[in-house]
Amino acid sequence: MIRKVRSHINQNETLLFEQSSPGKRAYQLPALDVPPVDAASVLGSDARTEIEDFPEVSEVEVIRHFTRLSTWNYGIDLGLFPLGSCTMKYNPRINEVVAREPGLAWAHPYQPESLSQGCMEVLALLEEYLCEIFGMDAVTLQPAAGAHGEFTGIMLIRSYLESQGNPRKKVLCPDSAHGTNPATAIIAGYEVENIKSNEKGMVDVEALAKAVNEDVAALMLTNPNTVGVFEEQILTIASILHEKGAQIYMDGANMNALVGISRPGDFGVDVMHSNLHKTFSTPHGGGGPGSGPVGVRKHLEPFLPGPRLKKAGGGWTWDYDRPKSIGRVRAFYGNFGVLVRALAYIMAHGGPGLRNATLDALLTANYVRARLEPYYQIAYQAPSMHECVFSDDRQAAKGVRTGDIAKRLLDYGFHPYTVSFPMIVRGALMIEPTETEPKQELDLFCDALISIAGEIEENPQLVLKAPHGTRTSRVDEVTAARKPVVRWRRNETASKAAD
Ligand SMILES: *Cc1c(COP(=O)(O)O)cnc(C)c1O
């Protein structure tokens, strides 16, 4: 039985090349009033006499084409985005209003300190608030992304351990870690050793205790971890590392379950980063820019990237005199426009508001979990934080896997959840609704997944062949990855491309 498909996107837009008709123009220029110059006489053989297949269309056709295409671009402003804050949470419009203030938007990094006091105050305030939220002693705003923050943090640990006489050899990463963690450790010159998780999805403390010795520089931990579970043994974990002189790095890219409730600095973390483009609602799509501030405890502060803000007289100055610093990790002072937005988000909410946002994030995730648990296998019998992770075990019995369910979800007008990640859960469906979702939207989403579970019982083929209502039906992903067609040629019609 095919259910009614809800679709709010136009799926029938042809390529602009196919809308071309010779002689159409999207502009009108006045007649030339200077002598014409032959492009080839200036550019030589680089000059093109003709642009191959250049589409000839009118202005309104161009506008309509791209406006229609923009409606295919599913985003958080259109509906629930179950990939959650780790990919994109709602960007409140107040952030944009503040970032467009001319004194902030038009500031230049080379303008003198005396004219930059407002911008420096913005940076100082954000550092102060992040210190408070992280429970840390100092924060650098330089890193331009989460992975960049990790790199900065591990370099801080390396410099600190070097100053103690031995940088050590290894970094431990739980098997649930985000892929950037082991990559960071390798780039920073460490070997990586994996730590197994237990049946609750948490670090196996006994395995950890065996692995920690004088060769271990740090443990890189995500908490709540990538299966959405809070490491209940975090204090024990911290003391196991500290007893052997090793450090704890916390990957706080996504702190949606912690902000205003629990502070990494209070549970033993030495250094951490957080992604402003995740937890603190700054834009994430379209290639960034992002920001991954790093927070440290006192003993690591001397090693932070320079320059650092310093109070001088009644105002701020940049302090370049930092002999132990690992050096700059980015030009100037970080992605300033992003930092402004994050500060706007923090100040618009205030402390209690941030705490409420966290509680709402926990509530929405646990609501989804409660509604879906009768139909899908929950991965771990531990309390869910800001996200819930199911496995496709029950549906796999009918031959339907997580990727198939995600494709069918497209027919219901939703962006898929995170498919097959974290990798330690077989056939994972990871869902993070975030704090801003109203109950009606959560219910629509849960209804869709429950309906799909029913379809799998009655007619698995329907789901295996999904999507049915989208412009492009199921593609051969293996061939697409192995033999990509990246160039369009006239006469190879779209229908052929869509085969
Ligand atoms: C997103 C993410 C990162 C990497 O952040 P980027 O800004 O993409 O470099 C690292 N760790 C975790 C847990 C993440 O979710």
Short mmCIF file of C-alpha atoms and ligand atoms in Angstrom, two decimals:
data_model
loop_
_atom_site.label_atom_id
_atom_site.label_comp_id
_atom_site.label_asym_id
_atom_site.label_seq_id
_atom_site.Cartn_x
_atom_site.Cartn_y
_atom_site.Cartn_z
CA MET A 1 0.00 0.00 0.00
CA ILE A 2 1.47 3.32 -1.06
CA ARG A 3 0.74 6.04 1.45
CA LYS A 4 0.03 9.59 0.55
CA VAL A 5 3.27 11.38 -0.09
CA ARG A 6 3.68 14.86 1.30
CA SER A 7 5.97 16.92 -0.83
CA HIS A 8 6.62 20.64 -0.69
CA ILE A 9 9.35 20.78 -3.26
CA ASN A 10 9.23 21.16 -7.02
CA GLN A 11 10.95 18.16 -8.54
CA ASN A 12 10.62 19.03 -12.23
CA GLU A 13 13.18 21.71 -12.94
CA THR A 14 15.29 21.08 -16.04
CA LEU A 15 18.90 22.18 -16.42
CA LEU A 16 19.46 25.81 -17.38
CA PHE A 17 21.26 24.51 -20.49
CA GLU A 18 18.05 22.85 -21.60
CA GLN A 19 16.09 26.10 -21.21
CA SER A 20 18.47 27.92 -23.54
CA SER A 21 17.24 29.46 -26.78
CA PRO A 22 19.67 31.24 -29.09
CA GLY A 23 19.82 35.02 -28.86
CA LYS A 24 18.17 35.42 -25.45
CA ARG A 25 19.94 37.77 -23.08
CA ALA A 26 19.59 38.49 -19.39
CA TYR A 27 21.05 41.98 -19.63
CA GLN A 28 21.06 45.08 -21.81
CA LEU A 29 24.14 47.23 -22.08
CA PRO A 30 24.37 50.65 -23.73
CA ALA A 31 26.13 50.83 -27.08
CA LEU A 32 29.94 50.81 -26.87
CA ASP A 33 31.32 54.36 -26.72
CA VAL A 34 35.05 53.46 -26.89
CA PRO A 35 36.97 51.66 -29.65
CA PRO A 36 36.54 47.88 -29.39
CA VAL A 37 39.61 45.81 -28.49
CA ASP A 38 40.13 42.28 -29.69
CA ALA A 39 40.37 40.08 -26.59
CA ALA A 40 42.90 37.83 -28.31
CA SER A 41 45.27 40.78 -28.71
CA VAL A 42 45.34 41.15 -24.92
CA LEU A 43 44.93 37.59 -23.72
CA GLY A 44 46.61 35.77 -26.57
CA SER A 45 45.65 32.13 -26.94
CA ASP A 46 43.88 32.20 -23.53
CA ALA A 47 41.03 34.20 -25.05
CA ARG A 48 37.90 32.20 -25.82
CA THR A 49 35.96 33.11 -28.92
CA GLU A 50 32.97 31.12 -27.77
CA ILE A 51 31.88 29.61 -24.49
CA GLU A 52 30.79 26.10 -25.22
CA ASP A 53 27.14 25.41 -24.43
CA PHE A 54 26.67 28.73 -22.68
CA PRO A 55 22.96 28.90 -21.79
CA GLU A 56 21.09 31.79 -23.39
CA VAL A 57 18.17 32.72 -21.16
CA SER A 58 16.33 35.82 -19.97
CA GLU A 59 16.72 37.42 -16.56
CA VAL A 60 13.44 36.11 -15.19
CA GLU A 61 14.27 32.61 -16.38
CA VAL A 62 17.57 32.70 -14.51
CA ILE A 63 15.86 33.98 -11.36
CA ARG A 64 13.06 31.41 -11.52
CA HIS A 65 15.48 28.61 -12.22
CA PHE A 66 17.62 29.30 -9.18
CA THR A 67 14.65 30.16 -6.98
CA ARG A 68 13.05 26.81 -7.84
CA LEU A 69 16.33 25.00 -7.26
CA SER A 70 16.64 26.70 -3.88
CA THR A 71 13.40 24.99 -2.81
CA TRP A 72 15.04 21.61 -3.30
CA ASN A 73 17.59 22.54 -0.74
CA TYR A 74 16.14 21.07 2.40
CA GLY A 75 17.21 23.05 5.44
CA ILE A 76 16.41 23.84 9.01
CA ASP A 77 14.30 26.83 7.93
CA LEU A 78 12.01 24.44 6.02
CA GLY A 79 11.44 21.66 8.53
CA LEU A 80 12.90 19.35 11.12
CA PHE A 81 16.49 18.43 10.42
CA PRO A 82 17.13 15.17 12.27
CA LEU A 83 20.90 15.38 11.79
CA GLY A 84 20.69 17.82 14.67
CA SER A 85 23.07 20.41 16.01
CA CYS A 86 26.04 18.37 14.85
CA THR A 87 25.14 19.49 11.35
CA MET A 88 22.82 22.46 11.69
CA LYS A 89 20.67 23.76 14.45
CA TYR A 90 18.36 26.71 14.04
CA ASN A 91 20.22 30.01 13.55
CA PRO A 92 18.21 32.65 15.46
CA ARG A 93 17.74 35.80 13.38
CA ILE A 94 18.90 38.06 16.22
CA ASN A 95 22.43 36.72 15.57
CA GLU A 96 22.25 38.11 12.04
CA VAL A 97 20.88 41.46 13.13
CA VAL A 98 23.76 41.95 15.56
CA ALA A 99 26.41 40.72 13.10
CA ARG A 100 25.23 43.34 10.57
CA GLU A 101 25.87 46.27 12.95
CA PRO A 102 28.15 48.48 10.82
CA GLY A 103 30.78 48.89 13.55
CA LEU A 104 31.16 45.12 13.68
CA ALA A 105 30.48 44.19 10.05
CA TRP A 106 32.90 46.82 8.66
CA ALA A 107 35.69 46.41 11.21
CA HIS A 108 39.08 45.67 9.68
CA PRO A 109 41.75 43.57 11.40
CA TYR A 110 44.39 46.20 10.61
CA GLN A 111 42.55 49.11 12.18
CA PRO A 112 44.40 50.44 15.23
CA GLU A 113 43.63 49.17 18.72
CA SER A 114 42.26 52.56 19.71
CA LEU A 115 39.51 52.13 17.07
CA SER A 116 38.97 48.44 17.82
CA GLN A 117 38.01 48.63 21.48
CA GLY A 118 34.39 47.62 20.79
CA CYS A 119 35.42 44.58 18.76
CA MET A 120 37.98 43.63 21.40
CA GLU A 121 35.31 43.93 24.07
CA VAL A 122 33.14 41.51 22.02
CA LEU A 123 36.01 38.99 21.94
CA ALA A 124 36.78 39.47 25.65
CA LEU A 125 33.12 38.97 26.60
CA LEU A 126 32.82 35.83 24.51
CA GLU A 127 36.01 34.43 26.05
CA GLU A 128 34.62 35.17 29.50
CA TYR A 129 31.24 33.54 28.81
CA LEU A 130 32.79 30.47 27.23
CA CYS A 131 35.12 30.10 30.24
CA GLU A 132 32.03 30.15 32.43
CA ILE A 133 30.08 27.67 30.26
CA PHE A 134 33.08 25.30 29.89
CA GLY A 135 34.23 25.66 33.51
CA MET A 136 37.70 26.49 32.17
CA ASP A 137 40.29 29.12 33.11
CA ALA A 138 41.09 30.51 29.65
CA VAL A 139 39.75 30.32 26.09
CA THR A 140 41.28 31.04 22.68
CA LEU A 141 38.92 32.04 19.88
CA GLN A 142 41.43 31.53 17.05
CA PRO A 143 40.65 28.03 15.73
CA ALA A 144 38.43 28.19 12.63
CA ALA A 145 36.72 24.80 13.00
CA GLY A 146 36.22 21.90 15.37
CA ALA A 147 39.04 19.82 13.95
CA HIS A 148 41.25 22.92 14.04
CA GLY A 149 40.38 23.30 17.73
CA GLU A 150 41.33 19.68 18.34
CA PHE A 151 44.66 20.25 16.62
CA THR A 152 45.25 23.35 18.75
CA GLY A 153 44.29 21.49 21.93
CA ILE A 154 46.54 18.50 21.31
CA MET A 155 49.43 20.83 20.40
CA LEU A 156 48.85 22.57 23.75
CA ILE A 157 49.08 19.22 25.51
CA ARG A 158 52.22 18.33 23.56
CA SER A 159 53.89 21.66 24.47
CA TYR A 160 52.89 21.30 28.10
CA LEU A 161 54.24 17.74 28.35
CA GLU A 162 57.41 18.79 26.52
CA SER A 163 57.88 21.53 29.12
CA GLN A 164 57.65 18.76 31.74
CA GLY A 165 60.43 16.92 29.93
CA ASN A 166 58.60 14.34 27.76
CA PRO A 167 55.89 14.85 25.11
CA ARG A 168 54.99 11.12 25.33
CA LYS A 169 53.94 8.86 22.47
CA LYS A 170 50.27 7.93 22.41
CA VAL A 171 46.78 9.37 22.40
CA LEU A 172 43.86 7.14 23.37
CA CYS A 173 40.55 7.38 21.49
CA PRO A 174 37.42 5.41 22.35
CA ASP A 175 36.01 3.38 19.43
CA SER A 176 32.96 5.67 19.43
CA ALA A 177 35.13 8.75 18.74
CA HIS A 178 34.44 11.20 15.92
CA GLY A 179 36.86 10.45 13.06
CA THR A 180 38.61 13.79 13.48
CA ASN A 181 39.98 12.74 16.91
CA PRO A 182 42.38 10.02 15.74
CA ALA A 183 43.23 12.16 12.69
CA THR A 184 44.16 15.06 14.98
CA ALA A 185 46.34 12.89 17.18
CA ILE A 186 48.25 11.58 14.14
CA ILE A 187 48.76 15.08 12.70
CA ALA A 188 50.10 16.18 16.09
CA GLY A 189 52.67 13.38 15.91
CA TYR A 190 51.08 10.81 18.22
CA GLU A 191 50.20 7.17 17.79
CA VAL A 192 46.54 6.34 18.32
CA GLU A 193 45.30 3.52 20.49
CA ASN A 194 41.65 2.52 20.47
CA ILE A 195 39.70 1.97 23.69
CA LYS A 196 36.71 -0.35 23.52
CA SER A 197 33.23 0.67 24.67
CA ASN A 198 31.17 -1.47 27.00
CA GLU A 199 27.62 -2.72 26.44
CA LYS A 200 26.20 0.61 27.65
CA GLY A 201 28.13 2.47 24.96
CA MET A 202 30.54 3.96 27.53
CA VAL A 203 34.32 3.78 27.86
CA ASP A 204 35.34 0.45 29.35
CA VAL A 205 37.09 1.73 32.47
CA GLU A 206 39.07 -1.46 33.07
CA ALA A 207 40.37 -1.47 29.51
CA LEU A 208 41.28 2.19 29.96
CA ALA A 209 43.16 1.58 33.22
CA LYS A 210 45.21 -1.13 31.47
CA ALA A 211 46.01 1.14 28.53
CA VAL A 212 47.15 4.20 30.50
CA ASN A 213 50.86 4.34 31.22
CA GLU A 214 53.73 6.85 31.01
CA ASP A 215 53.60 6.70 27.19
CA VAL A 216 50.08 8.11 27.08
CA ALA A 217 49.82 11.86 26.50
CA ALA A 218 46.03 12.15 26.56
CA LEU A 219 42.63 10.59 26.18
CA MET A 220 40.36 12.29 23.64
CA LEU A 221 36.82 11.90 24.84
CA THR A 222 33.45 13.09 23.60
CA ASN A 223 30.91 13.51 26.37
CA PRO A 224 28.06 12.87 25.86
CA ASN A 225 29.73 10.52 23.39
CA THR A 226 28.74 9.87 19.79
CA VAL A 227 26.13 7.31 20.80
CA GLY A 228 24.40 10.07 22.77
CA VAL A 229 25.30 8.63 26.18
CA PHE A 230 26.87 10.52 29.10
CA GLU A 231 30.08 8.92 30.39
CA GLU A 232 28.88 8.18 33.93
CA GLN A 233 32.37 7.19 35.06
CA ILE A 234 33.95 10.44 33.91
CA LEU A 235 35.46 11.27 37.34
CA THR A 236 37.11 7.84 37.55
CA ILE A 237 38.30 8.19 33.96
CA ALA A 238 39.85 11.59 34.78
CA SER A 239 41.66 10.30 37.85
CA ILE A 240 43.02 7.25 35.96
CA LEU A 241 44.66 9.64 33.47
CA HIS A 242 45.80 12.27 35.93
CA GLU A 243 47.43 9.67 38.19
CA LYS A 244 49.74 8.77 35.31
CA GLY A 245 50.40 12.39 34.37
CA ALA A 246 48.24 12.21 31.23
CA GLN A 247 45.68 14.81 30.14
CA ILE A 248 41.99 14.62 29.22
CA TYR A 249 40.92 16.30 26.00
CA MET A 250 37.18 16.72 25.61
CA ASP A 251 35.66 17.00 22.16
CA GLY A 252 32.80 19.35 22.96
CA ALA A 253 31.94 20.05 19.30
CA ASN A 254 28.38 19.37 20.22
CA MET A 255 27.60 20.48 23.77
CA ASN A 256 23.86 20.66 23.24
CA ALA A 257 23.29 18.34 26.20
CA LEU A 258 25.70 20.07 28.58
CA VAL A 259 25.43 23.86 28.34
CA GLY A 260 24.09 25.32 31.58
CA ILE A 261 23.89 21.92 33.28
CA SER A 262 27.34 20.42 33.55
CA ARG A 263 30.81 21.87 32.96
CA PRO A 264 33.73 19.87 31.55
CA GLY A 265 36.14 21.80 33.79
CA ASP A 266 34.20 20.51 36.79
CA PHE A 267 34.45 16.87 35.74
CA GLY A 268 38.20 16.81 35.24
CA VAL A 269 38.77 17.90 31.63
CA ASP A 270 42.09 19.73 31.02
CA VAL A 271 41.46 21.04 27.51
CA MET A 272 38.44 21.07 25.22
CA HIS A 273 36.98 22.68 22.16
CA SER A 274 33.43 23.47 21.20
CA ASN A 275 32.00 24.26 17.77
CA LEU A 276 30.23 27.61 17.69
CA HIS A 277 28.67 26.37 14.41
CA LYS A 278 27.02 23.54 16.31
CA THR A 279 26.32 24.24 19.94
CA PHE A 280 26.15 28.02 19.67
CA SER A 281 23.87 28.29 16.63
CA THR A 282 26.14 30.01 14.11
CA PRO A 283 25.69 29.01 10.45
CA HIS A 284 27.30 25.75 9.43
CA GLY A 285 26.24 25.19 5.85
CA GLY A 286 27.77 26.30 2.60
CA GLY A 287 31.32 25.61 3.70
CA GLY A 288 31.46 27.70 6.81
CA PRO A 289 33.18 29.66 8.13
CA GLY A 290 33.16 27.85 11.42
CA SER A 291 34.78 28.37 14.78
CA GLY A 292 36.19 25.95 17.33
CA PRO A 293 37.28 27.87 20.46
CA VAL A 294 39.51 25.96 22.84
CA GLY A 295 39.23 26.15 26.61
CA VAL A 296 42.03 25.15 28.98
CA ARG A 297 42.84 24.88 32.64
CA LYS A 298 45.44 27.18 34.18
CA HIS A 299 48.46 24.94 33.63
CA LEU A 300 47.92 25.08 29.84
CA GLU A 301 47.21 28.81 29.57
CA PRO A 302 50.83 29.91 28.88
CA PHE A 303 50.84 27.73 25.73
CA LEU A 304 47.71 29.23 24.11
CA PRO A 305 48.05 30.76 20.63
CA GLY A 306 48.99 34.45 20.65
CA PRO A 307 48.31 37.27 20.69
CA ARG A 308 46.09 37.32 23.79
CA LEU A 309 43.77 40.06 24.94
CA LYS A 310 45.06 42.03 27.91
CA LYS A 311 43.57 44.87 29.94
CA ALA A 312 45.67 48.02 29.60
CA GLY A 313 44.65 51.24 31.29
CA GLY A 314 40.93 51.58 30.68
CA GLY A 315 40.82 49.41 27.56
CA TRP A 316 42.15 46.36 25.71
CA THR A 317 45.45 45.64 24.03
CA TRP A 318 46.95 42.60 22.25
CA ASP A 319 49.71 40.89 24.19
CA TYR A 320 52.29 39.38 21.82
CA ASP A 321 54.83 38.64 24.54
CA ARG A 322 54.05 34.97 25.07
CA PRO A 323 57.28 32.97 25.02
CA LYS A 324 55.67 29.56 25.67
CA SER A 325 52.86 29.97 23.11
CA ILE A 326 52.41 27.31 20.41
CA GLY A 327 52.14 30.31 18.05
CA ARG A 328 49.29 31.52 15.92
CA VAL A 329 46.90 28.93 14.53
CA ARG A 330 45.06 31.41 12.33
CA ALA A 331 45.54 34.84 10.81
CA PHE A 332 44.22 37.69 12.96
CA TYR A 333 41.80 36.81 15.77
CA GLY A 334 39.46 34.04 14.58
CA ASN A 335 36.34 34.19 12.41
CA PHE A 336 35.07 37.42 13.90
CA GLY A 337 31.60 37.48 12.30
CA VAL A 338 30.94 34.01 13.67
CA LEU A 339 32.17 35.01 17.13
CA VAL A 340 29.76 37.96 17.14
CA ARG A 341 26.84 35.66 16.29
CA ALA A 342 27.74 33.20 19.05
CA LEU A 343 27.97 36.02 21.59
CA ALA A 344 24.55 37.30 20.42
CA TYR A 345 23.12 33.81 20.92
CA ILE A 346 24.58 33.50 24.42
CA MET A 347 23.45 36.98 25.49
CA ALA A 348 19.97 36.65 23.95
CA HIS A 349 19.41 33.51 26.03
CA GLY A 350 21.22 34.45 29.22
CA GLY A 351 22.29 31.74 31.67
CA PRO A 352 18.83 30.38 32.50
CA GLY A 353 17.82 30.54 28.83
CA LEU A 354 20.82 28.48 27.76
CA ARG A 355 19.99 25.93 30.43
CA ASN A 356 16.40 25.79 29.16
CA ALA A 357 17.62 25.26 25.60
CA THR A 358 19.65 22.27 26.85
CA LEU A 359 16.68 20.86 28.75
CA ASP A 360 14.49 21.25 25.66
CA ALA A 361 17.12 19.47 23.53
CA LEU A 362 17.07 16.56 26.01
CA LEU A 363 13.28 16.57 26.07
CA THR A 364 12.82 16.46 22.29
CA ALA A 365 15.37 13.64 21.89
CA ASN A 366 13.76 11.60 24.65
CA TYR A 367 10.28 12.26 23.27
CA VAL A 368 11.35 10.88 19.89
CA ARG A 369 13.01 7.94 21.61
CA ALA A 370 9.86 7.14 23.60
CA ARG A 371 7.62 7.33 20.53
CA LEU A 372 9.89 5.22 18.31
CA GLU A 373 11.11 2.60 20.80
CA PRO A 374 8.13 0.29 20.21
CA TYR A 375 9.02 0.17 16.48
CA TYR A 376 12.81 0.43 16.31
CA GLN A 377 15.57 -1.20 18.37
CA ILE A 378 17.23 1.31 20.72
CA ALA A 379 21.01 0.79 20.54
CA TYR A 380 21.91 1.15 24.22
CA GLN A 381 19.82 0.82 27.35
CA ALA A 382 21.30 4.01 28.80
CA PRO A 383 19.51 7.35 29.18
CA SER A 384 19.56 9.37 25.97
CA MET A 385 21.00 12.87 26.04
CA HIS A 386 20.48 15.25 23.10
CA GLU A 387 20.23 12.47 20.53
CA CYS A 388 18.93 8.93 20.37
CA VAL A 389 20.47 6.08 18.43
CA PHE A 390 18.52 3.09 17.10
CA SER A 391 19.74 0.12 15.13
CA ASP A 392 17.88 -1.37 12.15
CA ASP A 393 17.98 -4.89 13.68
CA ARG A 394 14.21 -5.46 13.50
CA GLN A 395 13.87 -4.10 9.97
CA ALA A 396 17.00 -5.95 8.80
CA ALA A 397 15.11 -9.18 9.47
CA LYS A 398 12.92 -8.14 6.51
CA GLY A 399 15.93 -7.17 4.43
CA VAL A 400 15.47 -3.44 4.95
CA ARG A 401 18.45 -1.44 6.20
CA THR A 402 18.92 2.01 7.69
CA GLY A 403 19.80 3.53 4.30
CA ASP A 404 16.52 2.24 2.82
CA ILE A 405 14.49 3.72 5.66
CA ALA A 406 16.27 7.04 5.15
CA LYS A 407 15.38 7.01 1.44
CA ARG A 408 11.73 6.35 2.25
CA LEU A 409 11.75 9.26 4.71
CA LEU A 410 12.40 11.55 1.71
CA ASP A 411 8.95 10.59 0.39
CA TYR A 412 7.46 11.90 3.62
CA GLY A 413 9.16 15.27 3.10
CA PHE A 414 11.87 14.92 5.73
CA HIS A 415 15.62 15.08 5.55
CA PRO A 416 17.05 11.73 6.65
CA TYR A 417 18.55 11.17 10.07
CA THR A 418 22.26 10.31 10.37
CA VAL A 419 22.66 6.99 8.56
CA SER A 420 25.11 4.27 9.71
CA PHE A 421 26.92 6.49 12.24
CA PRO A 422 28.22 5.94 14.88
CA MET A 423 29.91 2.96 13.30
CA ILE A 424 29.92 0.86 16.48
CA VAL A 425 26.11 0.53 16.17
CA ARG A 426 25.11 -1.90 13.41
CA GLY A 427 22.75 -0.19 10.97
CA ALA A 428 22.53 3.00 13.03
CA LEU A 429 19.70 5.52 12.82
CA MET A 430 20.89 8.53 14.81
CA ILE A 431 18.30 11.21 15.49
CA GLU A 432 18.87 14.61 17.08
CA PRO A 433 15.88 16.96 16.87
CA THR A 434 17.44 19.87 18.89
CA GLU A 435 15.73 22.30 21.24
CA THR A 436 13.76 24.37 18.76
CA GLU A 437 11.42 21.70 17.39
CA PRO A 438 7.74 22.09 18.26
CA LYS A 439 5.81 18.99 19.29
CA GLN A 440 3.73 19.06 16.08
CA GLU A 441 6.84 18.74 13.95
CA LEU A 442 8.27 15.99 16.16
CA ASP A 443 4.97 14.12 15.81
CA LEU A 444 4.94 14.43 12.01
CA PHE A 445 8.47 13.05 11.95
CA CYS A 446 7.72 10.18 14.36
CA ASP A 447 4.48 9.38 12.48
CA ALA A 448 6.51 9.10 9.27
CA LEU A 449 9.02 6.68 10.81
CA ILE A 450 6.26 4.64 12.47
CA SER A 451 4.41 4.49 9.17
CA ILE A 452 7.60 3.29 7.46
CA ALA A 453 8.04 0.57 10.12
CA GLY A 454 4.50 -0.60 9.20
CA GLU A 455 5.31 -0.53 5.48
CA ILE A 456 8.35 -2.72 6.11
CA GLU A 457 6.10 -5.31 7.77
CA GLU A 458 3.51 -5.25 4.95
CA ASN A 459 5.55 -4.54 1.86
CA PRO A 460 9.31 -4.28 2.27
CA GLN A 461 9.77 -3.83 -1.51
CA LEU A 462 8.06 -0.47 -1.29
CA VAL A 463 10.75 0.79 1.08
CA LEU A 464 13.59 -0.98 -0.71
CA LYS A 465 12.69 0.89 -3.91
CA ALA A 466 12.17 4.28 -2.26
CA PRO A 467 12.21 7.18 -2.86
CA HIS A 468 9.18 7.30 -5.15
CA GLY A 469 8.23 10.98 -5.00
CA THR A 470 11.55 12.67 -5.63
CA ARG A 471 12.92 13.92 -8.95
CA THR A 472 15.71 11.38 -8.96
CA SER A 473 14.77 7.90 -7.87
CA ARG A 474 17.22 5.60 -6.18
CA VAL A 475 20.66 5.99 -7.67
CA ASP A 476 23.36 3.39 -7.91
CA GLU A 477 25.57 4.82 -5.19
CA VAL A 478 28.45 2.45 -5.82
CA THR A 479 28.70 3.38 -9.50
CA ALA A 480 28.18 7.04 -8.64
CA ALA A 481 31.16 6.90 -6.30
CA ARG A 482 33.39 4.79 -8.55
CA LYS A 483 32.57 6.29 -11.95
CA PRO A 484 31.28 9.80 -11.33
CA VAL A 485 30.03 11.77 -14.34
CA VAL A 486 31.09 15.31 -13.58
CA ARG A 487 30.63 16.99 -16.95
CA TRP A 488 27.37 17.67 -18.78
CA ARG A 489 27.28 17.70 -22.55
CA ARG A 490 24.59 18.98 -24.85
CA ASN A 491 22.50 16.18 -26.34
CA GLU A 492 23.14 13.87 -23.43
CA THR A 493 19.72 14.60 -22.12
CA ALA A 494 18.78 14.87 -18.47
CA SER A 495 16.71 11.72 -18.79
CA LYS A 496 19.86 9.81 -19.62
CA ALA A 497 21.71 11.40 -16.71
CA ALA A 498 18.83 10.40 -14.42
CA ASP A 499 18.93 6.73 -15.50
C1 LIG B 1 31.68 18.12 13.89
C2 LIG B 1 32.54 17.46 14.86
C3 LIG B 1 33.93 17.65 14.82
C4 LIG B 1 34.63 18.44 13.73
O1 LIG B 1 34.23 19.77 13.63
P1 LIG B 1 34.52 20.59 12.27
O2 LIG B 1 34.11 21.99 12.56
O3 LIG B 1 33.69 19.93 11.21
O4 LIG B 1 35.98 20.48 11.98
C5 LIG B 1 34.68 17.02 15.79
N1 LIG B 1 34.11 16.25 16.73
C6 LIG B 1 32.77 16.05 16.80
C7 LIG B 1 32.20 15.20 17.91
C8 LIG B 1 31.95 16.65 15.88
O5 LIG B 1 30.64 16.45 15.94
#
